[in-house]
């Protein structure tokens, strides 16, 4: 909620407008992200492969009423895999290499126009530091947020977000920790 308030203030909203927005706003999607660090690039690729195999196995039996997988989309470009799993509820889970997030495939972006001048000299050290990390994203749809009481930005706290992750994890056939 605090990030939403700051964003609105930066956009020029008055305190009264921010208050009205926070009272009436409804989340349509909520994306939660975290990174999983591995020991090497090979370990990261192995993690991603195991995740893909898990979802492929569930997808192969998706006709069962207790399997919540609707679609598994796996793409590999330049040796970097990316996975997007859609659940029957509309929620999604995405996993890809963290370094892939800042490696651009567009010619204009490869010319470093996307990176500040001060950061360009650190580009390779940043890429080296995150090469072994996997980015995981849970993208919850409006229906799930409503069911869990998270449709208002002000209702999101640490406990409710953990509940959301556990809910999507369970639906995806993964055990909540």
mmCIF file of C-alpha atoms in Angstrom:
data_model
loop_
_atom_site.group_PDB
_atom_site.id
_atom_site.type_symbol
_atom_site.label_atom_id
_atom_site.label_comp_id
_atom_site.label_asym_id
_atom_site.label_seq_id
_atom_site.Cartn_x
_atom_site.Cartn_y
_atom_site.Cartn_z
ATOM 1 C CA UNK A 1 0.000 0.000 0.000
ATOM 2 C CA UNK A 2 2.867 2.357 0.800
ATOM 3 C CA UNK A 3 4.348 1.940 -2.686
ATOM 4 C CA UNK A 4 0.979 2.784 -4.254
ATOM 5 C CA UNK A 5 0.708 5.943 -2.139
ATOM 6 C CA UNK A 6 4.225 7.089 -3.028
ATOM 7 C CA UNK A 7 3.615 6.390 -6.716
ATOM 8 C CA UNK A 8 0.411 8.427 -6.688
ATOM 9 C CA UNK A 9 2.159 11.286 -4.867
ATOM 10 C CA UNK A 10 4.950 11.305 -7.457
ATOM 11 C CA UNK A 11 2.309 11.430 -10.197
ATOM 12 C CA UNK A 12 0.909 14.595 -8.597
ATOM 13 C CA UNK A 13 -2.141 13.285 -6.726
ATOM 14 C CA UNK A 14 -3.195 15.343 -3.704
ATOM 15 C CA UNK A 15 -3.451 13.662 -0.275
ATOM 16 C CA UNK A 16 -7.280 13.651 -0.576
ATOM 17 C CA UNK A 17 -7.116 12.035 -4.028
ATOM 18 C CA UNK A 18 -4.675 9.428 -2.727
ATOM 19 C CA UNK A 19 -7.046 8.676 0.169
ATOM 20 C CA UNK A 20 -10.012 8.253 -2.197
ATOM 21 C CA UNK A 21 -7.944 6.054 -4.479
ATOM 22 C CA UNK A 22 -6.812 3.828 -1.611
ATOM 23 C CA UNK A 23 -10.420 3.457 -0.392
ATOM 24 C CA UNK A 24 -11.881 2.575 -3.772
ATOM 25 C CA UNK A 25 -9.032 0.794 -5.541
ATOM 26 C CA UNK A 26 -9.406 -2.870 -6.386
ATOM 27 C CA UNK A 27 -6.468 -5.027 -7.438
ATOM 28 C CA UNK A 28 -6.960 -6.796 -10.758
ATOM 29 C CA UNK A 29 -3.663 -8.666 -10.593
ATOM 30 C CA UNK A 30 -0.955 -8.918 -8.007
ATOM 31 C CA UNK A 31 2.547 -10.042 -8.898
ATOM 32 C CA UNK A 32 4.869 -11.335 -6.202
ATOM 33 C CA UNK A 33 8.479 -12.042 -7.097
ATOM 34 C CA UNK A 34 11.475 -13.611 -5.432
ATOM 35 C CA UNK A 35 14.787 -15.071 -6.487
ATOM 36 C CA UNK A 36 16.258 -18.500 -5.902
ATOM 37 C CA UNK A 37 20.042 -18.504 -5.769
ATOM 38 C CA UNK A 38 21.915 -21.585 -6.986
ATOM 39 C CA UNK A 39 25.586 -22.574 -6.858
ATOM 40 C CA UNK A 40 26.230 -22.369 -10.610
ATOM 41 C CA UNK A 41 24.652 -21.784 -13.992
ATOM 42 C CA UNK A 42 24.355 -25.538 -14.390
ATOM 43 C CA UNK A 43 22.498 -25.791 -11.052
ATOM 44 C CA UNK A 44 20.146 -22.979 -12.148
ATOM 45 C CA UNK A 45 19.376 -24.775 -15.408
ATOM 46 C CA UNK A 46 18.826 -28.008 -13.469
ATOM 47 C CA UNK A 47 16.372 -26.241 -11.151
ATOM 48 C CA UNK A 48 14.499 -24.825 -14.117
ATOM 49 C CA UNK A 49 14.446 -28.243 -15.799
ATOM 50 C CA UNK A 50 13.034 -29.917 -12.664
ATOM 51 C CA UNK A 51 10.352 -27.233 -12.421
ATOM 52 C CA UNK A 52 9.428 -27.770 -16.075
ATOM 53 C CA UNK A 53 9.281 -31.556 -15.609
ATOM 54 C CA UNK A 54 6.976 -31.128 -12.596
ATOM 55 C CA UNK A 55 4.527 -28.961 -14.508
ATOM 56 C CA UNK A 56 4.724 -31.104 -17.656
ATOM 57 C CA UNK A 57 3.786 -34.162 -15.579
ATOM 58 C CA UNK A 58 0.800 -32.341 -14.052
ATOM 59 C CA UNK A 59 -0.227 -30.986 -17.445
ATOM 60 C CA UNK A 60 -0.301 -34.511 -18.867
ATOM 61 C CA UNK A 61 -3.060 -35.407 -16.381
ATOM 62 C CA UNK A 62 -4.819 -32.026 -16.305
ATOM 63 C CA UNK A 63 -8.173 -33.674 -17.022
ATOM 64 C CA UNK A 64 -8.406 -34.773 -13.407
ATOM 65 C CA UNK A 65 -10.547 -32.434 -11.319
ATOM 66 C CA UNK A 66 -7.857 -32.056 -8.632
ATOM 67 C CA UNK A 67 -5.163 -30.918 -11.102
ATOM 68 C CA UNK A 68 -5.289 -27.144 -11.470
ATOM 69 C CA UNK A 69 -2.868 -26.735 -14.389
ATOM 70 C CA UNK A 70 -4.427 -25.213 -17.503
ATOM 71 C CA UNK A 71 -1.384 -24.502 -19.679
ATOM 72 C CA UNK A 72 2.392 -24.869 -19.600
ATOM 73 C CA UNK A 73 4.344 -22.593 -21.931
ATOM 74 C CA UNK A 74 8.082 -23.290 -22.141
ATOM 75 C CA UNK A 75 10.365 -21.233 -24.339
ATOM 76 C CA UNK A 76 14.091 -21.315 -24.770
ATOM 77 C CA UNK A 77 16.045 -18.554 -26.405
ATOM 78 C CA UNK A 78 19.822 -18.311 -26.542
ATOM 79 C CA UNK A 79 20.090 -21.264 -24.178
ATOM 80 C CA UNK A 80 17.988 -19.545 -21.538
ATOM 81 C CA UNK A 81 14.744 -21.295 -20.600
ATOM 82 C CA UNK A 82 11.592 -19.532 -19.502
ATOM 83 C CA UNK A 83 8.475 -21.141 -18.076
ATOM 84 C CA UNK A 84 4.947 -19.750 -17.772
ATOM 85 C CA UNK A 85 2.314 -21.926 -16.098
ATOM 86 C CA UNK A 86 -1.345 -20.910 -16.155
ATOM 87 C CA UNK A 87 -3.695 -22.384 -13.571
ATOM 88 C CA UNK A 88 -7.380 -23.067 -14.174
ATOM 89 C CA UNK A 89 -8.172 -20.231 -11.753
ATOM 90 C CA UNK A 90 -6.351 -17.761 -14.012
ATOM 91 C CA UNK A 91 -3.380 -17.406 -11.664
ATOM 92 C CA UNK A 92 0.049 -17.815 -13.223
ATOM 93 C CA UNK A 93 3.546 -18.860 -12.206
ATOM 94 C CA UNK A 94 6.580 -17.718 -14.190
ATOM 95 C CA UNK A 95 10.209 -18.764 -13.818
ATOM 96 C CA UNK A 96 13.282 -17.646 -15.765
ATOM 97 C CA UNK A 97 16.920 -16.773 -15.215
ATOM 98 C CA UNK A 98 17.341 -13.468 -13.390
ATOM 99 C CA UNK A 99 20.106 -12.378 -15.760
ATOM 100 C CA UNK A 100 17.702 -12.834 -18.692
ATOM 101 C CA UNK A 101 15.593 -10.029 -17.290
ATOM 102 C CA UNK A 102 18.213 -7.414 -18.102
ATOM 103 C CA UNK A 103 19.678 -8.979 -21.227
ATOM 104 C CA UNK A 104 17.887 -7.303 -24.064
ATOM 105 C CA UNK A 105 17.247 -8.881 -27.418
ATOM 106 C CA UNK A 106 16.316 -5.593 -29.087
ATOM 107 C CA UNK A 107 18.987 -3.855 -31.151
ATOM 108 C CA UNK A 108 18.287 -0.438 -29.627
ATOM 109 C CA UNK A 109 18.528 -1.787 -26.095
ATOM 110 C CA UNK A 110 21.707 -3.745 -26.829
ATOM 111 C CA UNK A 111 23.331 -0.407 -27.602
ATOM 112 C CA UNK A 112 23.093 0.300 -23.840
ATOM 113 C CA UNK A 113 20.491 3.040 -24.327
ATOM 114 C CA UNK A 114 18.395 1.356 -21.604
ATOM 115 C CA UNK A 115 21.091 1.638 -18.924
ATOM 116 C CA UNK A 116 22.251 4.797 -17.217
ATOM 117 C CA UNK A 117 25.722 6.012 -18.089
ATOM 118 C CA UNK A 118 26.955 5.483 -14.523
ATOM 119 C CA UNK A 119 25.727 1.882 -14.415
ATOM 120 C CA UNK A 120 27.142 0.797 -17.785
ATOM 121 C CA UNK A 121 30.604 0.160 -16.407
ATOM 122 C CA UNK A 122 29.102 -2.302 -13.875
ATOM 123 C CA UNK A 123 26.928 -4.188 -16.367
ATOM 124 C CA UNK A 124 29.117 -7.289 -16.608
ATOM 125 C CA UNK A 125 29.687 -7.551 -12.847
ATOM 126 C CA UNK A 126 25.925 -7.268 -12.305
ATOM 127 C CA UNK A 127 25.274 -9.996 -14.871
ATOM 128 C CA UNK A 128 27.943 -12.215 -13.287
ATOM 129 C CA UNK A 129 26.413 -11.731 -9.822
ATOM 130 C CA UNK A 130 22.918 -12.757 -10.901
ATOM 131 C CA UNK A 131 23.809 -15.437 -13.466
ATOM 132 C CA UNK A 132 23.044 -18.196 -10.930
ATOM 133 C CA UNK A 133 19.700 -16.802 -9.797
ATOM 134 C CA UNK A 134 16.245 -17.821 -10.922
ATOM 135 C CA UNK A 135 13.425 -15.296 -10.832
ATOM 136 C CA UNK A 136 10.073 -16.690 -9.702
ATOM 137 C CA UNK A 137 6.796 -14.820 -10.109
ATOM 138 C CA UNK A 138 3.343 -15.621 -8.785
ATOM 139 C CA UNK A 139 0.701 -13.596 -10.614
ATOM 140 C CA UNK A 140 -2.643 -13.766 -8.852
ATOM 141 C CA UNK A 141 -5.842 -12.859 -10.699
ATOM 142 C CA UNK A 142 -8.715 -10.744 -9.358
ATOM 143 C CA UNK A 143 -10.856 -13.761 -8.394
ATOM 144 C CA UNK A 144 -8.120 -15.270 -6.220
ATOM 145 C CA UNK A 145 -7.431 -11.896 -4.612
ATOM 146 C CA UNK A 146 -11.137 -11.501 -3.864
ATOM 147 C CA UNK A 147 -11.387 -15.036 -2.422
ATOM 148 C CA UNK A 148 -8.448 -14.368 -0.099
ATOM 149 C CA UNK A 149 -9.618 -10.893 0.920
ATOM 150 C CA UNK A 150 -6.764 -9.133 -0.876
ATOM 151 C CA UNK A 151 -8.723 -7.094 -3.385
ATOM 152 C CA UNK A 152 -7.806 -3.788 -1.672
ATOM 153 C CA UNK A 153 -4.152 -2.641 -1.655
ATOM 154 C CA UNK A 154 -4.446 -1.794 2.043
ATOM 155 C CA UNK A 155 -5.244 -5.428 2.920
ATOM 156 C CA UNK A 156 -1.840 -6.682 1.755
ATOM 157 C CA UNK A 157 0.552 -7.440 4.596
ATOM 158 C CA UNK A 158 3.274 -10.044 5.115
ATOM 159 C CA UNK A 159 0.905 -12.721 6.420
ATOM 160 C CA UNK A 160 -1.710 -12.264 3.698
ATOM 161 C CA UNK A 161 0.935 -12.324 0.948
ATOM 162 C CA UNK A 162 2.386 -15.548 2.388
ATOM 163 C CA UNK A 163 -1.150 -16.972 2.357
ATOM 164 C CA UNK A 164 -1.470 -15.964 -1.308
ATOM 165 C CA UNK A 165 1.811 -17.648 -2.259
ATOM 166 C CA UNK A 166 0.820 -20.802 -0.352
ATOM 167 C CA UNK A 167 -2.589 -20.804 -2.065
ATOM 168 C CA UNK A 168 -1.088 -20.584 -5.570
ATOM 169 C CA UNK A 169 1.662 -23.066 -4.623
ATOM 170 C CA UNK A 170 -0.912 -25.617 -3.486
ATOM 171 C CA UNK A 171 -2.992 -25.127 -6.636
ATOM 172 C CA UNK A 172 0.176 -25.594 -8.708
ATOM 173 C CA UNK A 173 0.856 -28.928 -7.053
ATOM 174 C CA UNK A 174 3.744 -27.651 -4.976
ATOM 175 C CA UNK A 175 3.852 -27.981 -1.203
ATOM 176 C CA UNK A 176 3.822 -24.721 0.760
ATOM 177 C CA UNK A 177 6.880 -24.436 2.983
#
